[in-house]
Amino acid sequence: MSLLLHLKGRSLLTLNDLSDAELAALVERAQELKAERRTGRRGNRLAHRHLALLFEKHSTRTRCAAAVAAADEGGCTEYLGAQDSHLGGKESVADTARVLGRLFDGILFRGYAHATVEQLARHAGVPVWNGLTDAAHPTQALADLLTIREVFGALKGLTLAYCGDGRNNVAYSLMLAAAKTGMHFVDCTPPALAPAEDRVAAARDIAGGNGGSVRVVADPREGVAQANVVYTDVWASMGEEDAFEERVRLLAPYRVDMALMQATGGLDGGRAIFLHCLPALHDRNTAVTRERGALEVTDDVFEAPFSRVFEQAENRLHTMKALFLATLGSQP
Ligand code: CP
Ligand code: NVA
């Protein structure tokens, strides 16, 4: 609890904004808050706190997790979608930040350029949380860590293999999350989508200090060997719709199917799980997959007992609450 007191008033733009110990404490706190909520307990630790949800892109989980987390603790949220505010039109990021910062106690931003969330944080004067940019998705990674911790009881020493677009927001945040918690991270991706070398080198340094490692592997079967967690995400992120056909061509060998899950060697002993940040394009669940079949994950994996994707989605709520309480609450 005492470590979390240091988070008061701070922003979260990437996981680099948290020390390794603060990250671990936040995830642990989220697990306690989840248990508290299961008993029916709701708090008042965000009473009279107003949160702006400033979103340039669509969202189901991030928006709703934030709204429910705040309401559970007596806080209020105001949603501003792409069509709702003057941001990006008549008003600059800096001016919007200065206005919202005078009205609200915190701002959750989802959008395109990472520079936008940095500018908001620079000018708002209140905590700004990154609810996804093109470069990072740190609040997702908090929920991912909580989900893995719940299943395996700890994080250090586990192997997390991410298969897909190896340099998208989710991949980068997971890489950092794994490094900061002493996990072994494997980015299974084709050379054309390999993560930036400087970001890999930085994560590798952090991982090394925690007994973990970071590898980039082009062969998906080799990459998932011994993995405790196989993780995938959509092949074309929001804003990359034009790249869709090329991604399908590049990433088809990285589809997570039962054979790839078997290649972990951990299915039989319950030592391997499947995660996906969602939304997922599995067999025939959307117009796109009705036409083409499964993209990044097949139905048999998505629906398997070792798939923890809905616990993972629920954990967005508990981790978001932990973040709001630590940075803004009357108590963490
Ligand atoms: N995983 C995630 O961020 O989901 P949303 O896009 O629905 O917020
Ligand atoms: N990489 C995906 C994540 C969605 C939650 C995207 O940016 O669209």
mmCIF file of C-alpha atoms and ligand atoms in Angstrom:
data_model
loop_
_atom_site.group_PDB
_atom_site.id
_atom_site.type_symbol
_atom_site.label_atom_id
_atom_site.label_comp_id
_atom_site.label_asym_id
_atom_site.label_seq_id
_atom_site.Cartn_x
_atom_site.Cartn_y
_atom_site.Cartn_z
ATOM 1 C CA MET A 1 0.000 0.000 0.000
ATOM 2 C CA SER A 2 2.745 2.507 0.916
ATOM 3 C CA LEU A 3 4.408 2.209 -2.494
ATOM 4 C CA LEU A 4 1.117 3.094 -4.118
ATOM 5 C CA LEU A 5 0.994 6.359 -2.175
ATOM 6 C CA HIS A 6 3.839 7.547 -4.407
ATOM 7 C CA LEU A 7 1.594 7.298 -7.450
ATOM 8 C CA LYS A 8 -0.684 10.117 -6.287
ATOM 9 C CA GLY A 9 -1.040 12.764 -8.988
ATOM 10 C CA ARG A 10 1.034 10.857 -11.532
ATOM 11 C CA SER A 11 0.216 10.054 -15.145
ATOM 12 C CA LEU A 12 0.566 6.691 -16.893
ATOM 13 C CA LEU A 13 1.610 7.109 -20.525
ATOM 14 C CA THR A 14 3.686 3.938 -20.796
ATOM 15 C CA LEU A 15 4.722 1.337 -18.232
ATOM 16 C CA ASN A 16 8.048 3.171 -18.032
ATOM 17 C CA ASP A 17 6.185 5.648 -15.821
ATOM 18 C CA LEU A 18 6.076 2.992 -13.094
ATOM 19 C CA SER A 19 9.013 1.472 -11.257
ATOM 20 C CA ASP A 20 9.075 -2.316 -11.341
ATOM 21 C CA ALA A 21 7.974 -2.398 -7.712
ATOM 22 C CA GLU A 22 5.130 0.084 -8.318
ATOM 23 C CA LEU A 23 3.890 -2.018 -11.227
ATOM 24 C CA ALA A 24 3.859 -5.158 -9.088
ATOM 25 C CA ALA A 25 2.096 -3.298 -6.259
ATOM 26 C CA LEU A 26 -0.573 -1.959 -8.607
ATOM 27 C CA VAL A 27 -1.351 -5.422 -9.962
ATOM 28 C CA GLU A 28 -1.473 -6.845 -6.461
ATOM 29 C CA ARG A 29 -3.804 -4.035 -5.390
ATOM 30 C CA ALA A 30 -6.077 -4.789 -8.358
ATOM 31 C CA GLN A 31 -6.312 -8.386 -7.203
ATOM 32 C CA GLU A 32 -7.395 -7.198 -3.731
ATOM 33 C CA LEU A 33 -9.951 -4.813 -5.245
ATOM 34 C CA LYS A 34 -11.342 -7.673 -7.330
ATOM 35 C CA ALA A 35 -11.765 -9.798 -4.227
ATOM 36 C CA GLU A 36 -13.409 -6.855 -2.423
ATOM 37 C CA ARG A 37 -15.861 -6.346 -5.275
ATOM 38 C CA ARG A 38 -16.769 -10.049 -5.211
ATOM 39 C CA THR A 39 -17.991 -9.560 -1.637
ATOM 40 C CA GLY A 40 -20.265 -6.771 -2.869
ATOM 41 C CA ARG A 41 -18.215 -4.031 -1.285
ATOM 42 C CA ARG A 42 -18.121 -0.706 -3.108
ATOM 43 C CA GLY A 43 -16.085 2.256 -1.893
ATOM 44 C CA ASN A 44 -16.254 6.003 -2.019
ATOM 45 C CA ARG A 45 -12.621 6.676 -2.704
ATOM 46 C CA LEU A 46 -13.322 8.664 -5.884
ATOM 47 C CA ALA A 47 -16.213 10.701 -4.448
ATOM 48 C CA HIS A 48 -16.475 14.113 -6.139
ATOM 49 C CA ARG A 49 -13.749 13.140 -8.617
ATOM 50 C CA HIS A 50 -14.535 13.814 -12.275
ATOM 51 C CA LEU A 51 -12.812 11.864 -15.043
ATOM 52 C CA ALA A 52 -12.800 12.825 -18.724
ATOM 53 C CA LEU A 53 -12.739 9.917 -21.172
ATOM 54 C CA LEU A 54 -11.310 11.526 -24.290
ATOM 55 C CA PHE A 55 -11.447 8.945 -27.091
ATOM 56 C CA GLU A 56 -10.436 9.355 -30.743
ATOM 57 C CA LYS A 57 -10.919 5.620 -31.441
ATOM 58 C CA HIS A 58 -13.601 3.029 -30.715
ATOM 59 C CA SER A 59 -13.611 1.109 -27.459
ATOM 60 C CA THR A 60 -15.742 -1.379 -25.577
ATOM 61 C CA ARG A 61 -13.549 -2.587 -22.698
ATOM 62 C CA THR A 62 -11.407 0.452 -21.931
ATOM 63 C CA ARG A 63 -14.286 2.895 -21.914
ATOM 64 C CA CYS A 64 -16.632 0.663 -19.929
ATOM 65 C CA ALA A 65 -13.974 -0.493 -17.463
ATOM 66 C CA ALA A 66 -13.163 3.144 -16.733
ATOM 67 C CA ALA A 67 -16.810 4.159 -16.330
ATOM 68 C CA VAL A 68 -17.628 1.264 -14.008
ATOM 69 C CA ALA A 69 -14.382 1.582 -12.018
ATOM 70 C CA ALA A 70 -15.095 5.249 -11.359
ATOM 71 C CA ALA A 71 -18.778 4.739 -10.551
ATOM 72 C CA ASP A 72 -17.976 1.866 -8.160
ATOM 73 C CA GLU A 73 -15.974 4.336 -6.083
ATOM 74 C CA GLY A 74 -18.351 7.291 -6.286
ATOM 75 C CA GLY A 75 -16.597 9.060 -9.183
ATOM 76 C CA CYS A 76 -18.146 10.522 -12.350
ATOM 77 C CA THR A 77 -17.046 10.101 -15.960
ATOM 78 C CA GLU A 78 -17.792 12.174 -19.038
ATOM 79 C CA TYR A 79 -17.266 10.498 -22.418
ATOM 80 C CA LEU A 80 -15.968 12.632 -25.294
ATOM 81 C CA GLY A 81 -15.776 10.651 -28.525
ATOM 82 C CA ALA A 82 -14.138 11.659 -31.781
ATOM 83 C CA GLN A 83 -17.190 13.665 -32.861
ATOM 84 C CA ASP A 84 -17.899 15.282 -29.510
ATOM 85 C CA SER A 85 -15.159 17.744 -28.689
ATOM 86 C CA HIS A 86 -13.179 20.372 -30.564
ATOM 87 C CA LEU A 87 -9.971 18.345 -30.243
ATOM 88 C CA GLY A 88 -8.401 17.854 -33.646
ATOM 89 C CA GLY A 89 -10.677 20.517 -35.131
ATOM 90 C CA LYS A 90 -10.904 24.048 -33.786
ATOM 91 C CA GLU A 91 -8.870 23.372 -30.647
ATOM 92 C CA SER A 92 -5.282 22.278 -30.152
ATOM 93 C CA VAL A 93 -4.229 19.484 -27.833
ATOM 94 C CA ALA A 94 -2.560 21.971 -25.469
ATOM 95 C CA ASP A 95 -5.674 24.167 -25.188
ATOM 96 C CA THR A 96 -7.964 21.165 -24.746
ATOM 97 C CA ALA A 97 -5.633 19.844 -22.037
ATOM 98 C CA ARG A 98 -5.646 23.145 -20.148
ATOM 99 C CA VAL A 99 -9.441 23.346 -20.250
ATOM 100 C CA LEU A 100 -10.110 19.737 -19.286
ATOM 101 C CA GLY A 101 -7.465 19.936 -16.579
ATOM 102 C CA ARG A 102 -9.374 22.780 -14.902
ATOM 103 C CA LEU A 103 -12.684 20.930 -15.036
ATOM 104 C CA PHE A 104 -11.673 17.338 -14.404
ATOM 105 C CA ASP A 105 -9.467 15.544 -11.902
ATOM 106 C CA GLY A 106 -8.026 13.136 -14.486
ATOM 107 C CA ILE A 107 -8.121 12.352 -18.196
ATOM 108 C CA LEU A 108 -8.173 8.922 -19.839
ATOM 109 C CA PHE A 109 -7.107 9.345 -23.455
ATOM 110 C CA ARG A 110 -7.398 6.911 -26.364
ATOM 111 C CA GLY A 111 -6.094 7.926 -29.754
ATOM 112 C CA TYR A 112 -3.615 7.759 -32.571
ATOM 113 C CA ALA A 113 -0.341 9.631 -32.060
ATOM 114 C CA HIS A 114 1.478 8.937 -28.810
ATOM 115 C CA ALA A 115 2.637 12.559 -28.911
ATOM 116 C CA THR A 116 -0.976 13.604 -28.241
ATOM 117 C CA VAL A 117 -1.136 11.834 -24.887
ATOM 118 C CA GLU A 118 2.287 13.274 -24.003
ATOM 119 C CA GLN A 119 1.081 16.773 -24.820
ATOM 120 C CA LEU A 120 -2.088 16.282 -22.803
ATOM 121 C CA ALA A 121 -0.023 15.183 -19.809
ATOM 122 C CA ARG A 122 2.328 18.133 -20.210
ATOM 123 C CA HIS A 123 -0.470 20.706 -20.184
ATOM 124 C CA ALA A 124 -3.384 19.269 -18.198
ATOM 125 C CA GLY A 125 -2.005 19.612 -14.675
ATOM 126 C CA VAL A 126 -3.952 16.488 -13.652
ATOM 127 C CA PRO A 127 -3.141 12.781 -14.134
ATOM 128 C CA VAL A 128 -3.447 11.596 -17.727
ATOM 129 C CA TRP A 129 -3.782 7.871 -18.382
ATOM 130 C CA ASN A 130 -3.063 6.296 -21.751
ATOM 131 C CA GLY A 131 -6.038 4.172 -22.770
ATOM 132 C CA LEU A 132 -4.219 3.185 -26.006
ATOM 133 C CA THR A 133 -2.177 5.052 -28.557
ATOM 134 C CA ASP A 134 -0.421 3.736 -31.641
ATOM 135 C CA ALA A 135 2.675 3.161 -29.495
ATOM 136 C CA ALA A 136 1.410 1.679 -26.236
ATOM 137 C CA HIS A 137 -1.525 0.154 -24.370
ATOM 138 C CA PRO A 138 -0.354 0.159 -20.761
ATOM 139 C CA THR A 139 -3.717 -0.267 -19.032
ATOM 140 C CA GLN A 140 -4.265 -3.430 -21.080
ATOM 141 C CA ALA A 141 -0.930 -4.795 -19.910
ATOM 142 C CA LEU A 142 -1.954 -4.239 -16.268
ATOM 143 C CA ALA A 143 -4.976 -6.494 -16.817
ATOM 144 C CA ASP A 144 -2.827 -9.040 -18.647
ATOM 145 C CA LEU A 145 -0.416 -9.250 -15.711
ATOM 146 C CA LEU A 146 -3.272 -9.653 -13.253
ATOM 147 C CA THR A 147 -4.763 -12.477 -15.341
ATOM 148 C CA ILE A 148 -1.443 -14.321 -15.581
ATOM 149 C CA ARG A 149 -0.784 -13.847 -11.876
ATOM 150 C CA GLU A 150 -4.202 -15.250 -10.998
ATOM 151 C CA VAL A 151 -3.588 -18.383 -13.055
ATOM 152 C CA PHE A 152 0.027 -19.096 -12.121
ATOM 153 C CA GLY A 153 0.260 -17.420 -8.714
ATOM 154 C CA ALA A 154 3.343 -15.402 -9.737
ATOM 155 C CA LEU A 155 4.909 -13.828 -12.821
ATOM 156 C CA LYS A 156 8.678 -14.106 -12.506
ATOM 157 C CA GLY A 157 10.194 -16.874 -14.615
ATOM 158 C CA LEU A 158 7.109 -17.519 -16.758
ATOM 159 C CA THR A 159 7.355 -17.399 -20.560
ATOM 160 C CA LEU A 160 4.965 -15.213 -22.546
ATOM 161 C CA ALA A 161 4.900 -15.687 -26.327
ATOM 162 C CA TYR A 162 3.137 -12.997 -28.338
ATOM 163 C CA CYS A 163 2.236 -14.028 -31.929
ATOM 164 C CA GLY A 164 1.266 -11.479 -34.560
ATOM 165 C CA ASP A 165 2.055 -7.861 -35.391
ATOM 166 C CA GLY A 166 5.232 -7.708 -33.365
ATOM 167 C CA ARG A 167 5.450 -3.959 -33.119
ATOM 168 C CA ASN A 168 1.980 -2.795 -32.295
ATOM 169 C CA ASN A 169 0.829 -1.038 -29.116
ATOM 170 C CA VAL A 170 -0.142 -4.253 -27.327
ATOM 171 C CA ALA A 171 3.099 -6.053 -28.227
ATOM 172 C CA TYR A 172 5.238 -3.164 -26.969
ATOM 173 C CA SER A 173 3.384 -2.805 -23.690
ATOM 174 C CA LEU A 174 3.477 -6.560 -23.082
ATOM 175 C CA MET A 175 7.192 -6.629 -23.804
ATOM 176 C CA LEU A 176 7.761 -3.996 -21.166
ATOM 177 C CA ALA A 177 5.325 -5.580 -18.715
ATOM 178 C CA ALA A 178 7.097 -8.918 -19.033
ATOM 179 C CA ALA A 179 10.541 -7.323 -18.691
ATOM 180 C CA LYS A 180 9.548 -5.386 -15.577
ATOM 181 C CA THR A 181 8.148 -8.492 -13.895
ATOM 182 C CA GLY A 182 11.015 -10.854 -14.738
ATOM 183 C CA MET A 183 9.214 -12.902 -17.372
ATOM 184 C CA HIS A 184 10.696 -14.325 -20.571
ATOM 185 C CA PHE A 185 9.080 -12.542 -23.499
ATOM 186 C CA VAL A 186 9.092 -13.948 -27.031
ATOM 187 C CA ASP A 187 7.856 -11.752 -29.858
ATOM 188 C CA CYS A 188 6.876 -14.201 -32.653
ATOM 189 C CA THR A 189 6.578 -12.083 -35.743
ATOM 190 C CA PRO A 190 7.835 -11.892 -39.332
ATOM 191 C CA PRO A 191 10.881 -9.686 -40.005
ATOM 192 C CA ALA A 192 8.653 -7.136 -41.770
ATOM 193 C CA LEU A 193 6.802 -6.507 -38.483
ATOM 194 C CA ALA A 194 9.710 -6.826 -36.083
ATOM 195 C CA PRO A 195 9.747 -4.423 -33.130
ATOM 196 C CA ALA A 196 12.080 -1.407 -33.196
ATOM 197 C CA GLU A 197 15.575 -2.354 -32.082
ATOM 198 C CA ASP A 198 15.863 0.427 -29.534
ATOM 199 C CA ARG A 199 12.656 -0.630 -27.813
ATOM 200 C CA VAL A 200 13.794 -4.264 -27.728
ATOM 201 C CA ALA A 201 17.209 -3.244 -26.355
ATOM 202 C CA ALA A 202 15.600 -1.126 -23.624
ATOM 203 C CA ALA A 203 13.231 -3.940 -22.634
ATOM 204 C CA ARG A 204 16.090 -6.433 -22.700
ATOM 205 C CA ASP A 205 18.074 -4.306 -20.244
ATOM 206 C CA ILE A 206 15.143 -4.166 -17.857
ATOM 207 C CA ALA A 207 14.398 -7.896 -18.243
ATOM 208 C CA GLY A 208 18.048 -8.763 -17.625
ATOM 209 C CA GLY A 209 17.973 -6.944 -14.308
ATOM 210 C CA ASN A 210 14.924 -8.955 -13.257
ATOM 211 C CA GLY A 211 16.073 -12.422 -14.384
ATOM 212 C CA GLY A 212 13.931 -12.332 -17.524
ATOM 213 C CA SER A 213 14.689 -12.078 -21.245
ATOM 214 C CA VAL A 214 13.355 -10.698 -24.527
ATOM 215 C CA ARG A 215 13.633 -12.564 -27.845
ATOM 216 C CA VAL A 216 12.266 -11.857 -31.318
ATOM 217 C CA VAL A 217 11.618 -15.094 -33.219
ATOM 218 C CA ALA A 218 10.286 -15.469 -36.761
ATOM 219 C CA ASP A 219 9.246 -19.131 -36.491
ATOM 220 C CA PRO A 220 5.998 -19.314 -34.491
ATOM 221 C CA ARG A 221 6.433 -22.967 -33.437
ATOM 222 C CA GLU A 222 9.906 -22.272 -32.159
ATOM 223 C CA GLY A 223 8.679 -19.089 -30.478
ATOM 224 C CA VAL A 224 5.874 -20.709 -28.471
ATOM 225 C CA ALA A 225 7.906 -23.721 -27.277
ATOM 226 C CA GLN A 226 7.715 -23.848 -23.447
ATOM 227 C CA ALA A 227 5.403 -20.827 -23.362
ATOM 228 C CA ASN A 228 3.061 -20.506 -20.398
ATOM 229 C CA VAL A 229 1.067 -17.801 -22.141
ATOM 230 C CA VAL A 230 0.320 -17.533 -25.853
ATOM 231 C CA TYR A 231 -1.040 -14.081 -26.632
ATOM 232 C CA THR A 232 -2.320 -12.595 -29.857
ATOM 233 C CA ASP A 233 -4.009 -9.416 -31.051
ATOM 234 C CA VAL A 234 -5.719 -8.278 -34.253
ATOM 235 C CA TRP A 235 -3.412 -8.254 -37.264
ATOM 236 C CA ALA A 236 -4.334 -4.710 -38.328
ATOM 237 C CA SER A 237 -4.836 -2.238 -35.509
ATOM 238 C CA MET A 238 -7.265 0.661 -35.511
ATOM 239 C CA GLY A 239 -6.048 3.170 -38.073
ATOM 240 C CA GLU A 240 -4.255 0.496 -40.133
ATOM 241 C CA GLU A 241 -7.257 -0.648 -42.155
ATOM 242 C CA ASP A 242 -5.387 -0.058 -45.416
ATOM 243 C CA ALA A 243 -2.736 -2.585 -44.398
ATOM 244 C CA PHE A 244 -5.287 -5.336 -43.799
ATOM 245 C CA GLU A 245 -4.663 -7.507 -46.900
ATOM 246 C CA GLU A 246 -0.919 -7.339 -46.507
ATOM 247 C CA ARG A 247 -1.196 -8.306 -42.826
ATOM 248 C CA VAL A 248 -3.348 -11.312 -43.643
ATOM 249 C CA ARG A 249 -0.662 -12.463 -46.057
ATOM 250 C CA LEU A 250 2.195 -11.823 -43.620
ATOM 251 C CA LEU A 251 0.561 -13.116 -40.478
ATOM 252 C CA ALA A 252 -1.419 -16.208 -41.586
ATOM 253 C CA PRO A 253 1.439 -18.482 -40.369
ATOM 254 C CA TYR A 254 1.136 -16.861 -36.924
ATOM 255 C CA ARG A 255 -2.572 -17.686 -36.445
ATOM 256 C CA VAL A 256 -3.030 -19.264 -33.045
ATOM 257 C CA ASP A 257 -4.665 -22.644 -33.666
ATOM 258 C CA MET A 258 -4.701 -25.840 -31.647
ATOM 259 C CA ALA A 259 -1.490 -27.105 -33.265
ATOM 260 C CA LEU A 260 0.349 -23.948 -32.180
ATOM 261 C CA MET A 261 -1.043 -24.231 -28.652
ATOM 262 C CA GLN A 262 0.107 -27.889 -28.576
ATOM 263 C CA ALA A 263 3.577 -26.719 -29.606
ATOM 264 C CA THR A 264 3.898 -25.010 -26.206
ATOM 265 C CA GLY A 265 4.158 -28.477 -24.668
ATOM 266 C CA GLY A 266 2.126 -27.171 -21.714
ATOM 267 C CA LEU A 267 -1.504 -27.886 -22.528
ATOM 268 C CA ASP A 268 -1.747 -31.268 -20.859
ATOM 269 C CA GLY A 269 -0.372 -30.208 -17.506
ATOM 270 C CA GLY A 270 -2.342 -26.938 -17.446
ATOM 271 C CA ARG A 271 0.907 -25.031 -17.849
ATOM 272 C CA ALA A 272 -0.199 -22.991 -20.883
ATOM 273 C CA ILE A 273 -3.026 -20.504 -21.359
ATOM 274 C CA PHE A 274 -4.276 -18.358 -24.228
ATOM 275 C CA LEU A 275 -4.836 -14.597 -23.925
ATOM 276 C CA HIS A 276 -6.122 -11.911 -26.315
ATOM 277 C CA CYS A 277 -6.771 -8.272 -25.470
ATOM 278 C CA LEU A 278 -9.974 -8.404 -27.588
ATOM 279 C CA PRO A 279 -11.790 -7.644 -29.809
ATOM 280 C CA ALA A 280 -10.836 -10.908 -31.596
ATOM 281 C CA LEU A 281 -11.483 -12.059 -35.132
ATOM 282 C CA HIS A 282 -12.107 -15.775 -34.641
ATOM 283 C CA ASP A 283 -14.261 -18.063 -36.790
ATOM 284 C CA ARG A 284 -17.400 -16.375 -38.111
ATOM 285 C CA ASN A 285 -17.946 -14.046 -35.159
ATOM 286 C CA THR A 286 -17.904 -10.940 -37.345
ATOM 287 C CA ALA A 287 -18.731 -9.975 -40.937
ATOM 288 C CA VAL A 288 -15.015 -10.148 -41.769
ATOM 289 C CA THR A 289 -14.529 -13.686 -40.467
ATOM 290 C CA ARG A 290 -17.836 -14.956 -41.869
ATOM 291 C CA GLU A 291 -16.285 -14.231 -45.227
ATOM 292 C CA ARG A 292 -12.686 -15.350 -44.541
ATOM 293 C CA GLY A 293 -12.758 -17.681 -41.548
ATOM 294 C CA ALA A 294 -10.590 -17.171 -38.500
ATOM 295 C CA LEU A 295 -7.868 -14.567 -38.639
ATOM 296 C CA GLU A 296 -5.547 -14.348 -35.612
ATOM 297 C CA VAL A 297 -7.146 -17.158 -33.549
ATOM 298 C CA THR A 298 -9.351 -20.155 -34.256
ATOM 299 C CA ASP A 299 -12.587 -20.882 -32.398
ATOM 300 C CA ASP A 300 -11.342 -24.064 -30.774
ATOM 301 C CA VAL A 301 -8.548 -22.091 -29.076
ATOM 302 C CA PHE A 302 -10.692 -19.032 -28.305
ATOM 303 C CA GLU A 303 -13.384 -21.170 -26.648
ATOM 304 C CA ALA A 304 -11.059 -23.691 -24.954
ATOM 305 C CA PRO A 305 -10.855 -24.037 -21.166
ATOM 306 C CA PHE A 306 -7.265 -22.777 -21.323
ATOM 307 C CA SER A 307 -8.466 -19.539 -22.950
ATOM 308 C CA ARG A 308 -8.755 -16.860 -20.250
ATOM 309 C CA VAL A 309 -9.834 -13.997 -22.484
ATOM 310 C CA PHE A 310 -12.990 -13.077 -20.609
ATOM 311 C CA GLU A 311 -11.325 -13.064 -17.202
ATOM 312 C CA GLN A 312 -8.709 -10.888 -18.885
ATOM 313 C CA ALA A 313 -11.445 -8.529 -20.150
ATOM 314 C CA GLU A 314 -13.009 -8.360 -16.669
ATOM 315 C CA ASN A 315 -9.608 -7.581 -15.214
ATOM 316 C CA ARG A 316 -9.589 -4.339 -17.173
ATOM 317 C CA LEU A 317 -12.067 -3.092 -14.566
ATOM 318 C CA HIS A 318 -10.094 -4.071 -11.474
ATOM 319 C CA THR A 319 -6.774 -2.801 -12.803
ATOM 320 C CA MET A 320 -8.293 0.456 -14.023
ATOM 321 C CA LYS A 321 -9.780 0.929 -10.572
ATOM 322 C CA ALA A 322 -6.426 0.283 -8.928
ATOM 323 C CA LEU A 323 -4.857 2.862 -11.232
ATOM 324 C CA PHE A 324 -7.525 5.504 -10.573
ATOM 325 C CA LEU A 325 -7.400 4.964 -6.814
ATOM 326 C CA ALA A 326 -3.618 5.094 -6.655
ATOM 327 C CA THR A 327 -3.265 8.210 -8.777
ATOM 328 C CA LEU A 328 -6.410 10.063 -7.721
ATOM 329 C CA GLY A 329 -8.260 8.366 -4.884
ATOM 330 C CA SER A 330 -8.663 9.527 -1.299
ATOM 331 C CA GLN A 331 -6.838 6.215 -0.569
ATOM 332 C CA PRO A 332 -5.047 3.873 -2.997
HETATM 333 N N1 CP B 1 -8.713 -4.417 -25.266
HETATM 334 C C1 CP B 1 -9.234 -3.190 -25.453
HETATM 335 O O1 CP B 1 -8.582 -2.162 -25.290
HETATM 336 O O2 CP B 1 -10.527 -3.209 -25.818
HETATM 337 P P1 CP B 1 -11.379 -1.968 -26.325
HETATM 338 O O3 CP B 1 -10.799 -1.558 -27.662
HETATM 339 O O4 CP B 1 -12.773 -2.514 -26.447
HETATM 340 O O5 CP B 1 -11.278 -0.861 -25.335
HETATM 341 N N1 NVA B 2 -3.726 -3.343 -31.410
HETATM 342 C C1 NVA B 2 -5.150 -3.119 -31.292
HETATM 343 C C2 NVA B 2 -5.566 -3.219 -29.874
HETATM 344 C C3 NVA B 2 -7.035 -3.064 -29.638
HETATM 345 C C4 NVA B 2 -7.421 -3.156 -28.206
HETATM 346 C C5 NVA B 2 -5.496 -1.773 -31.873
HETATM 347 O O1 NVA B 2 -4.758 -0.802 -31.634
HETATM 348 O O2 NVA B 2 -6.484 -1.669 -32.584
#
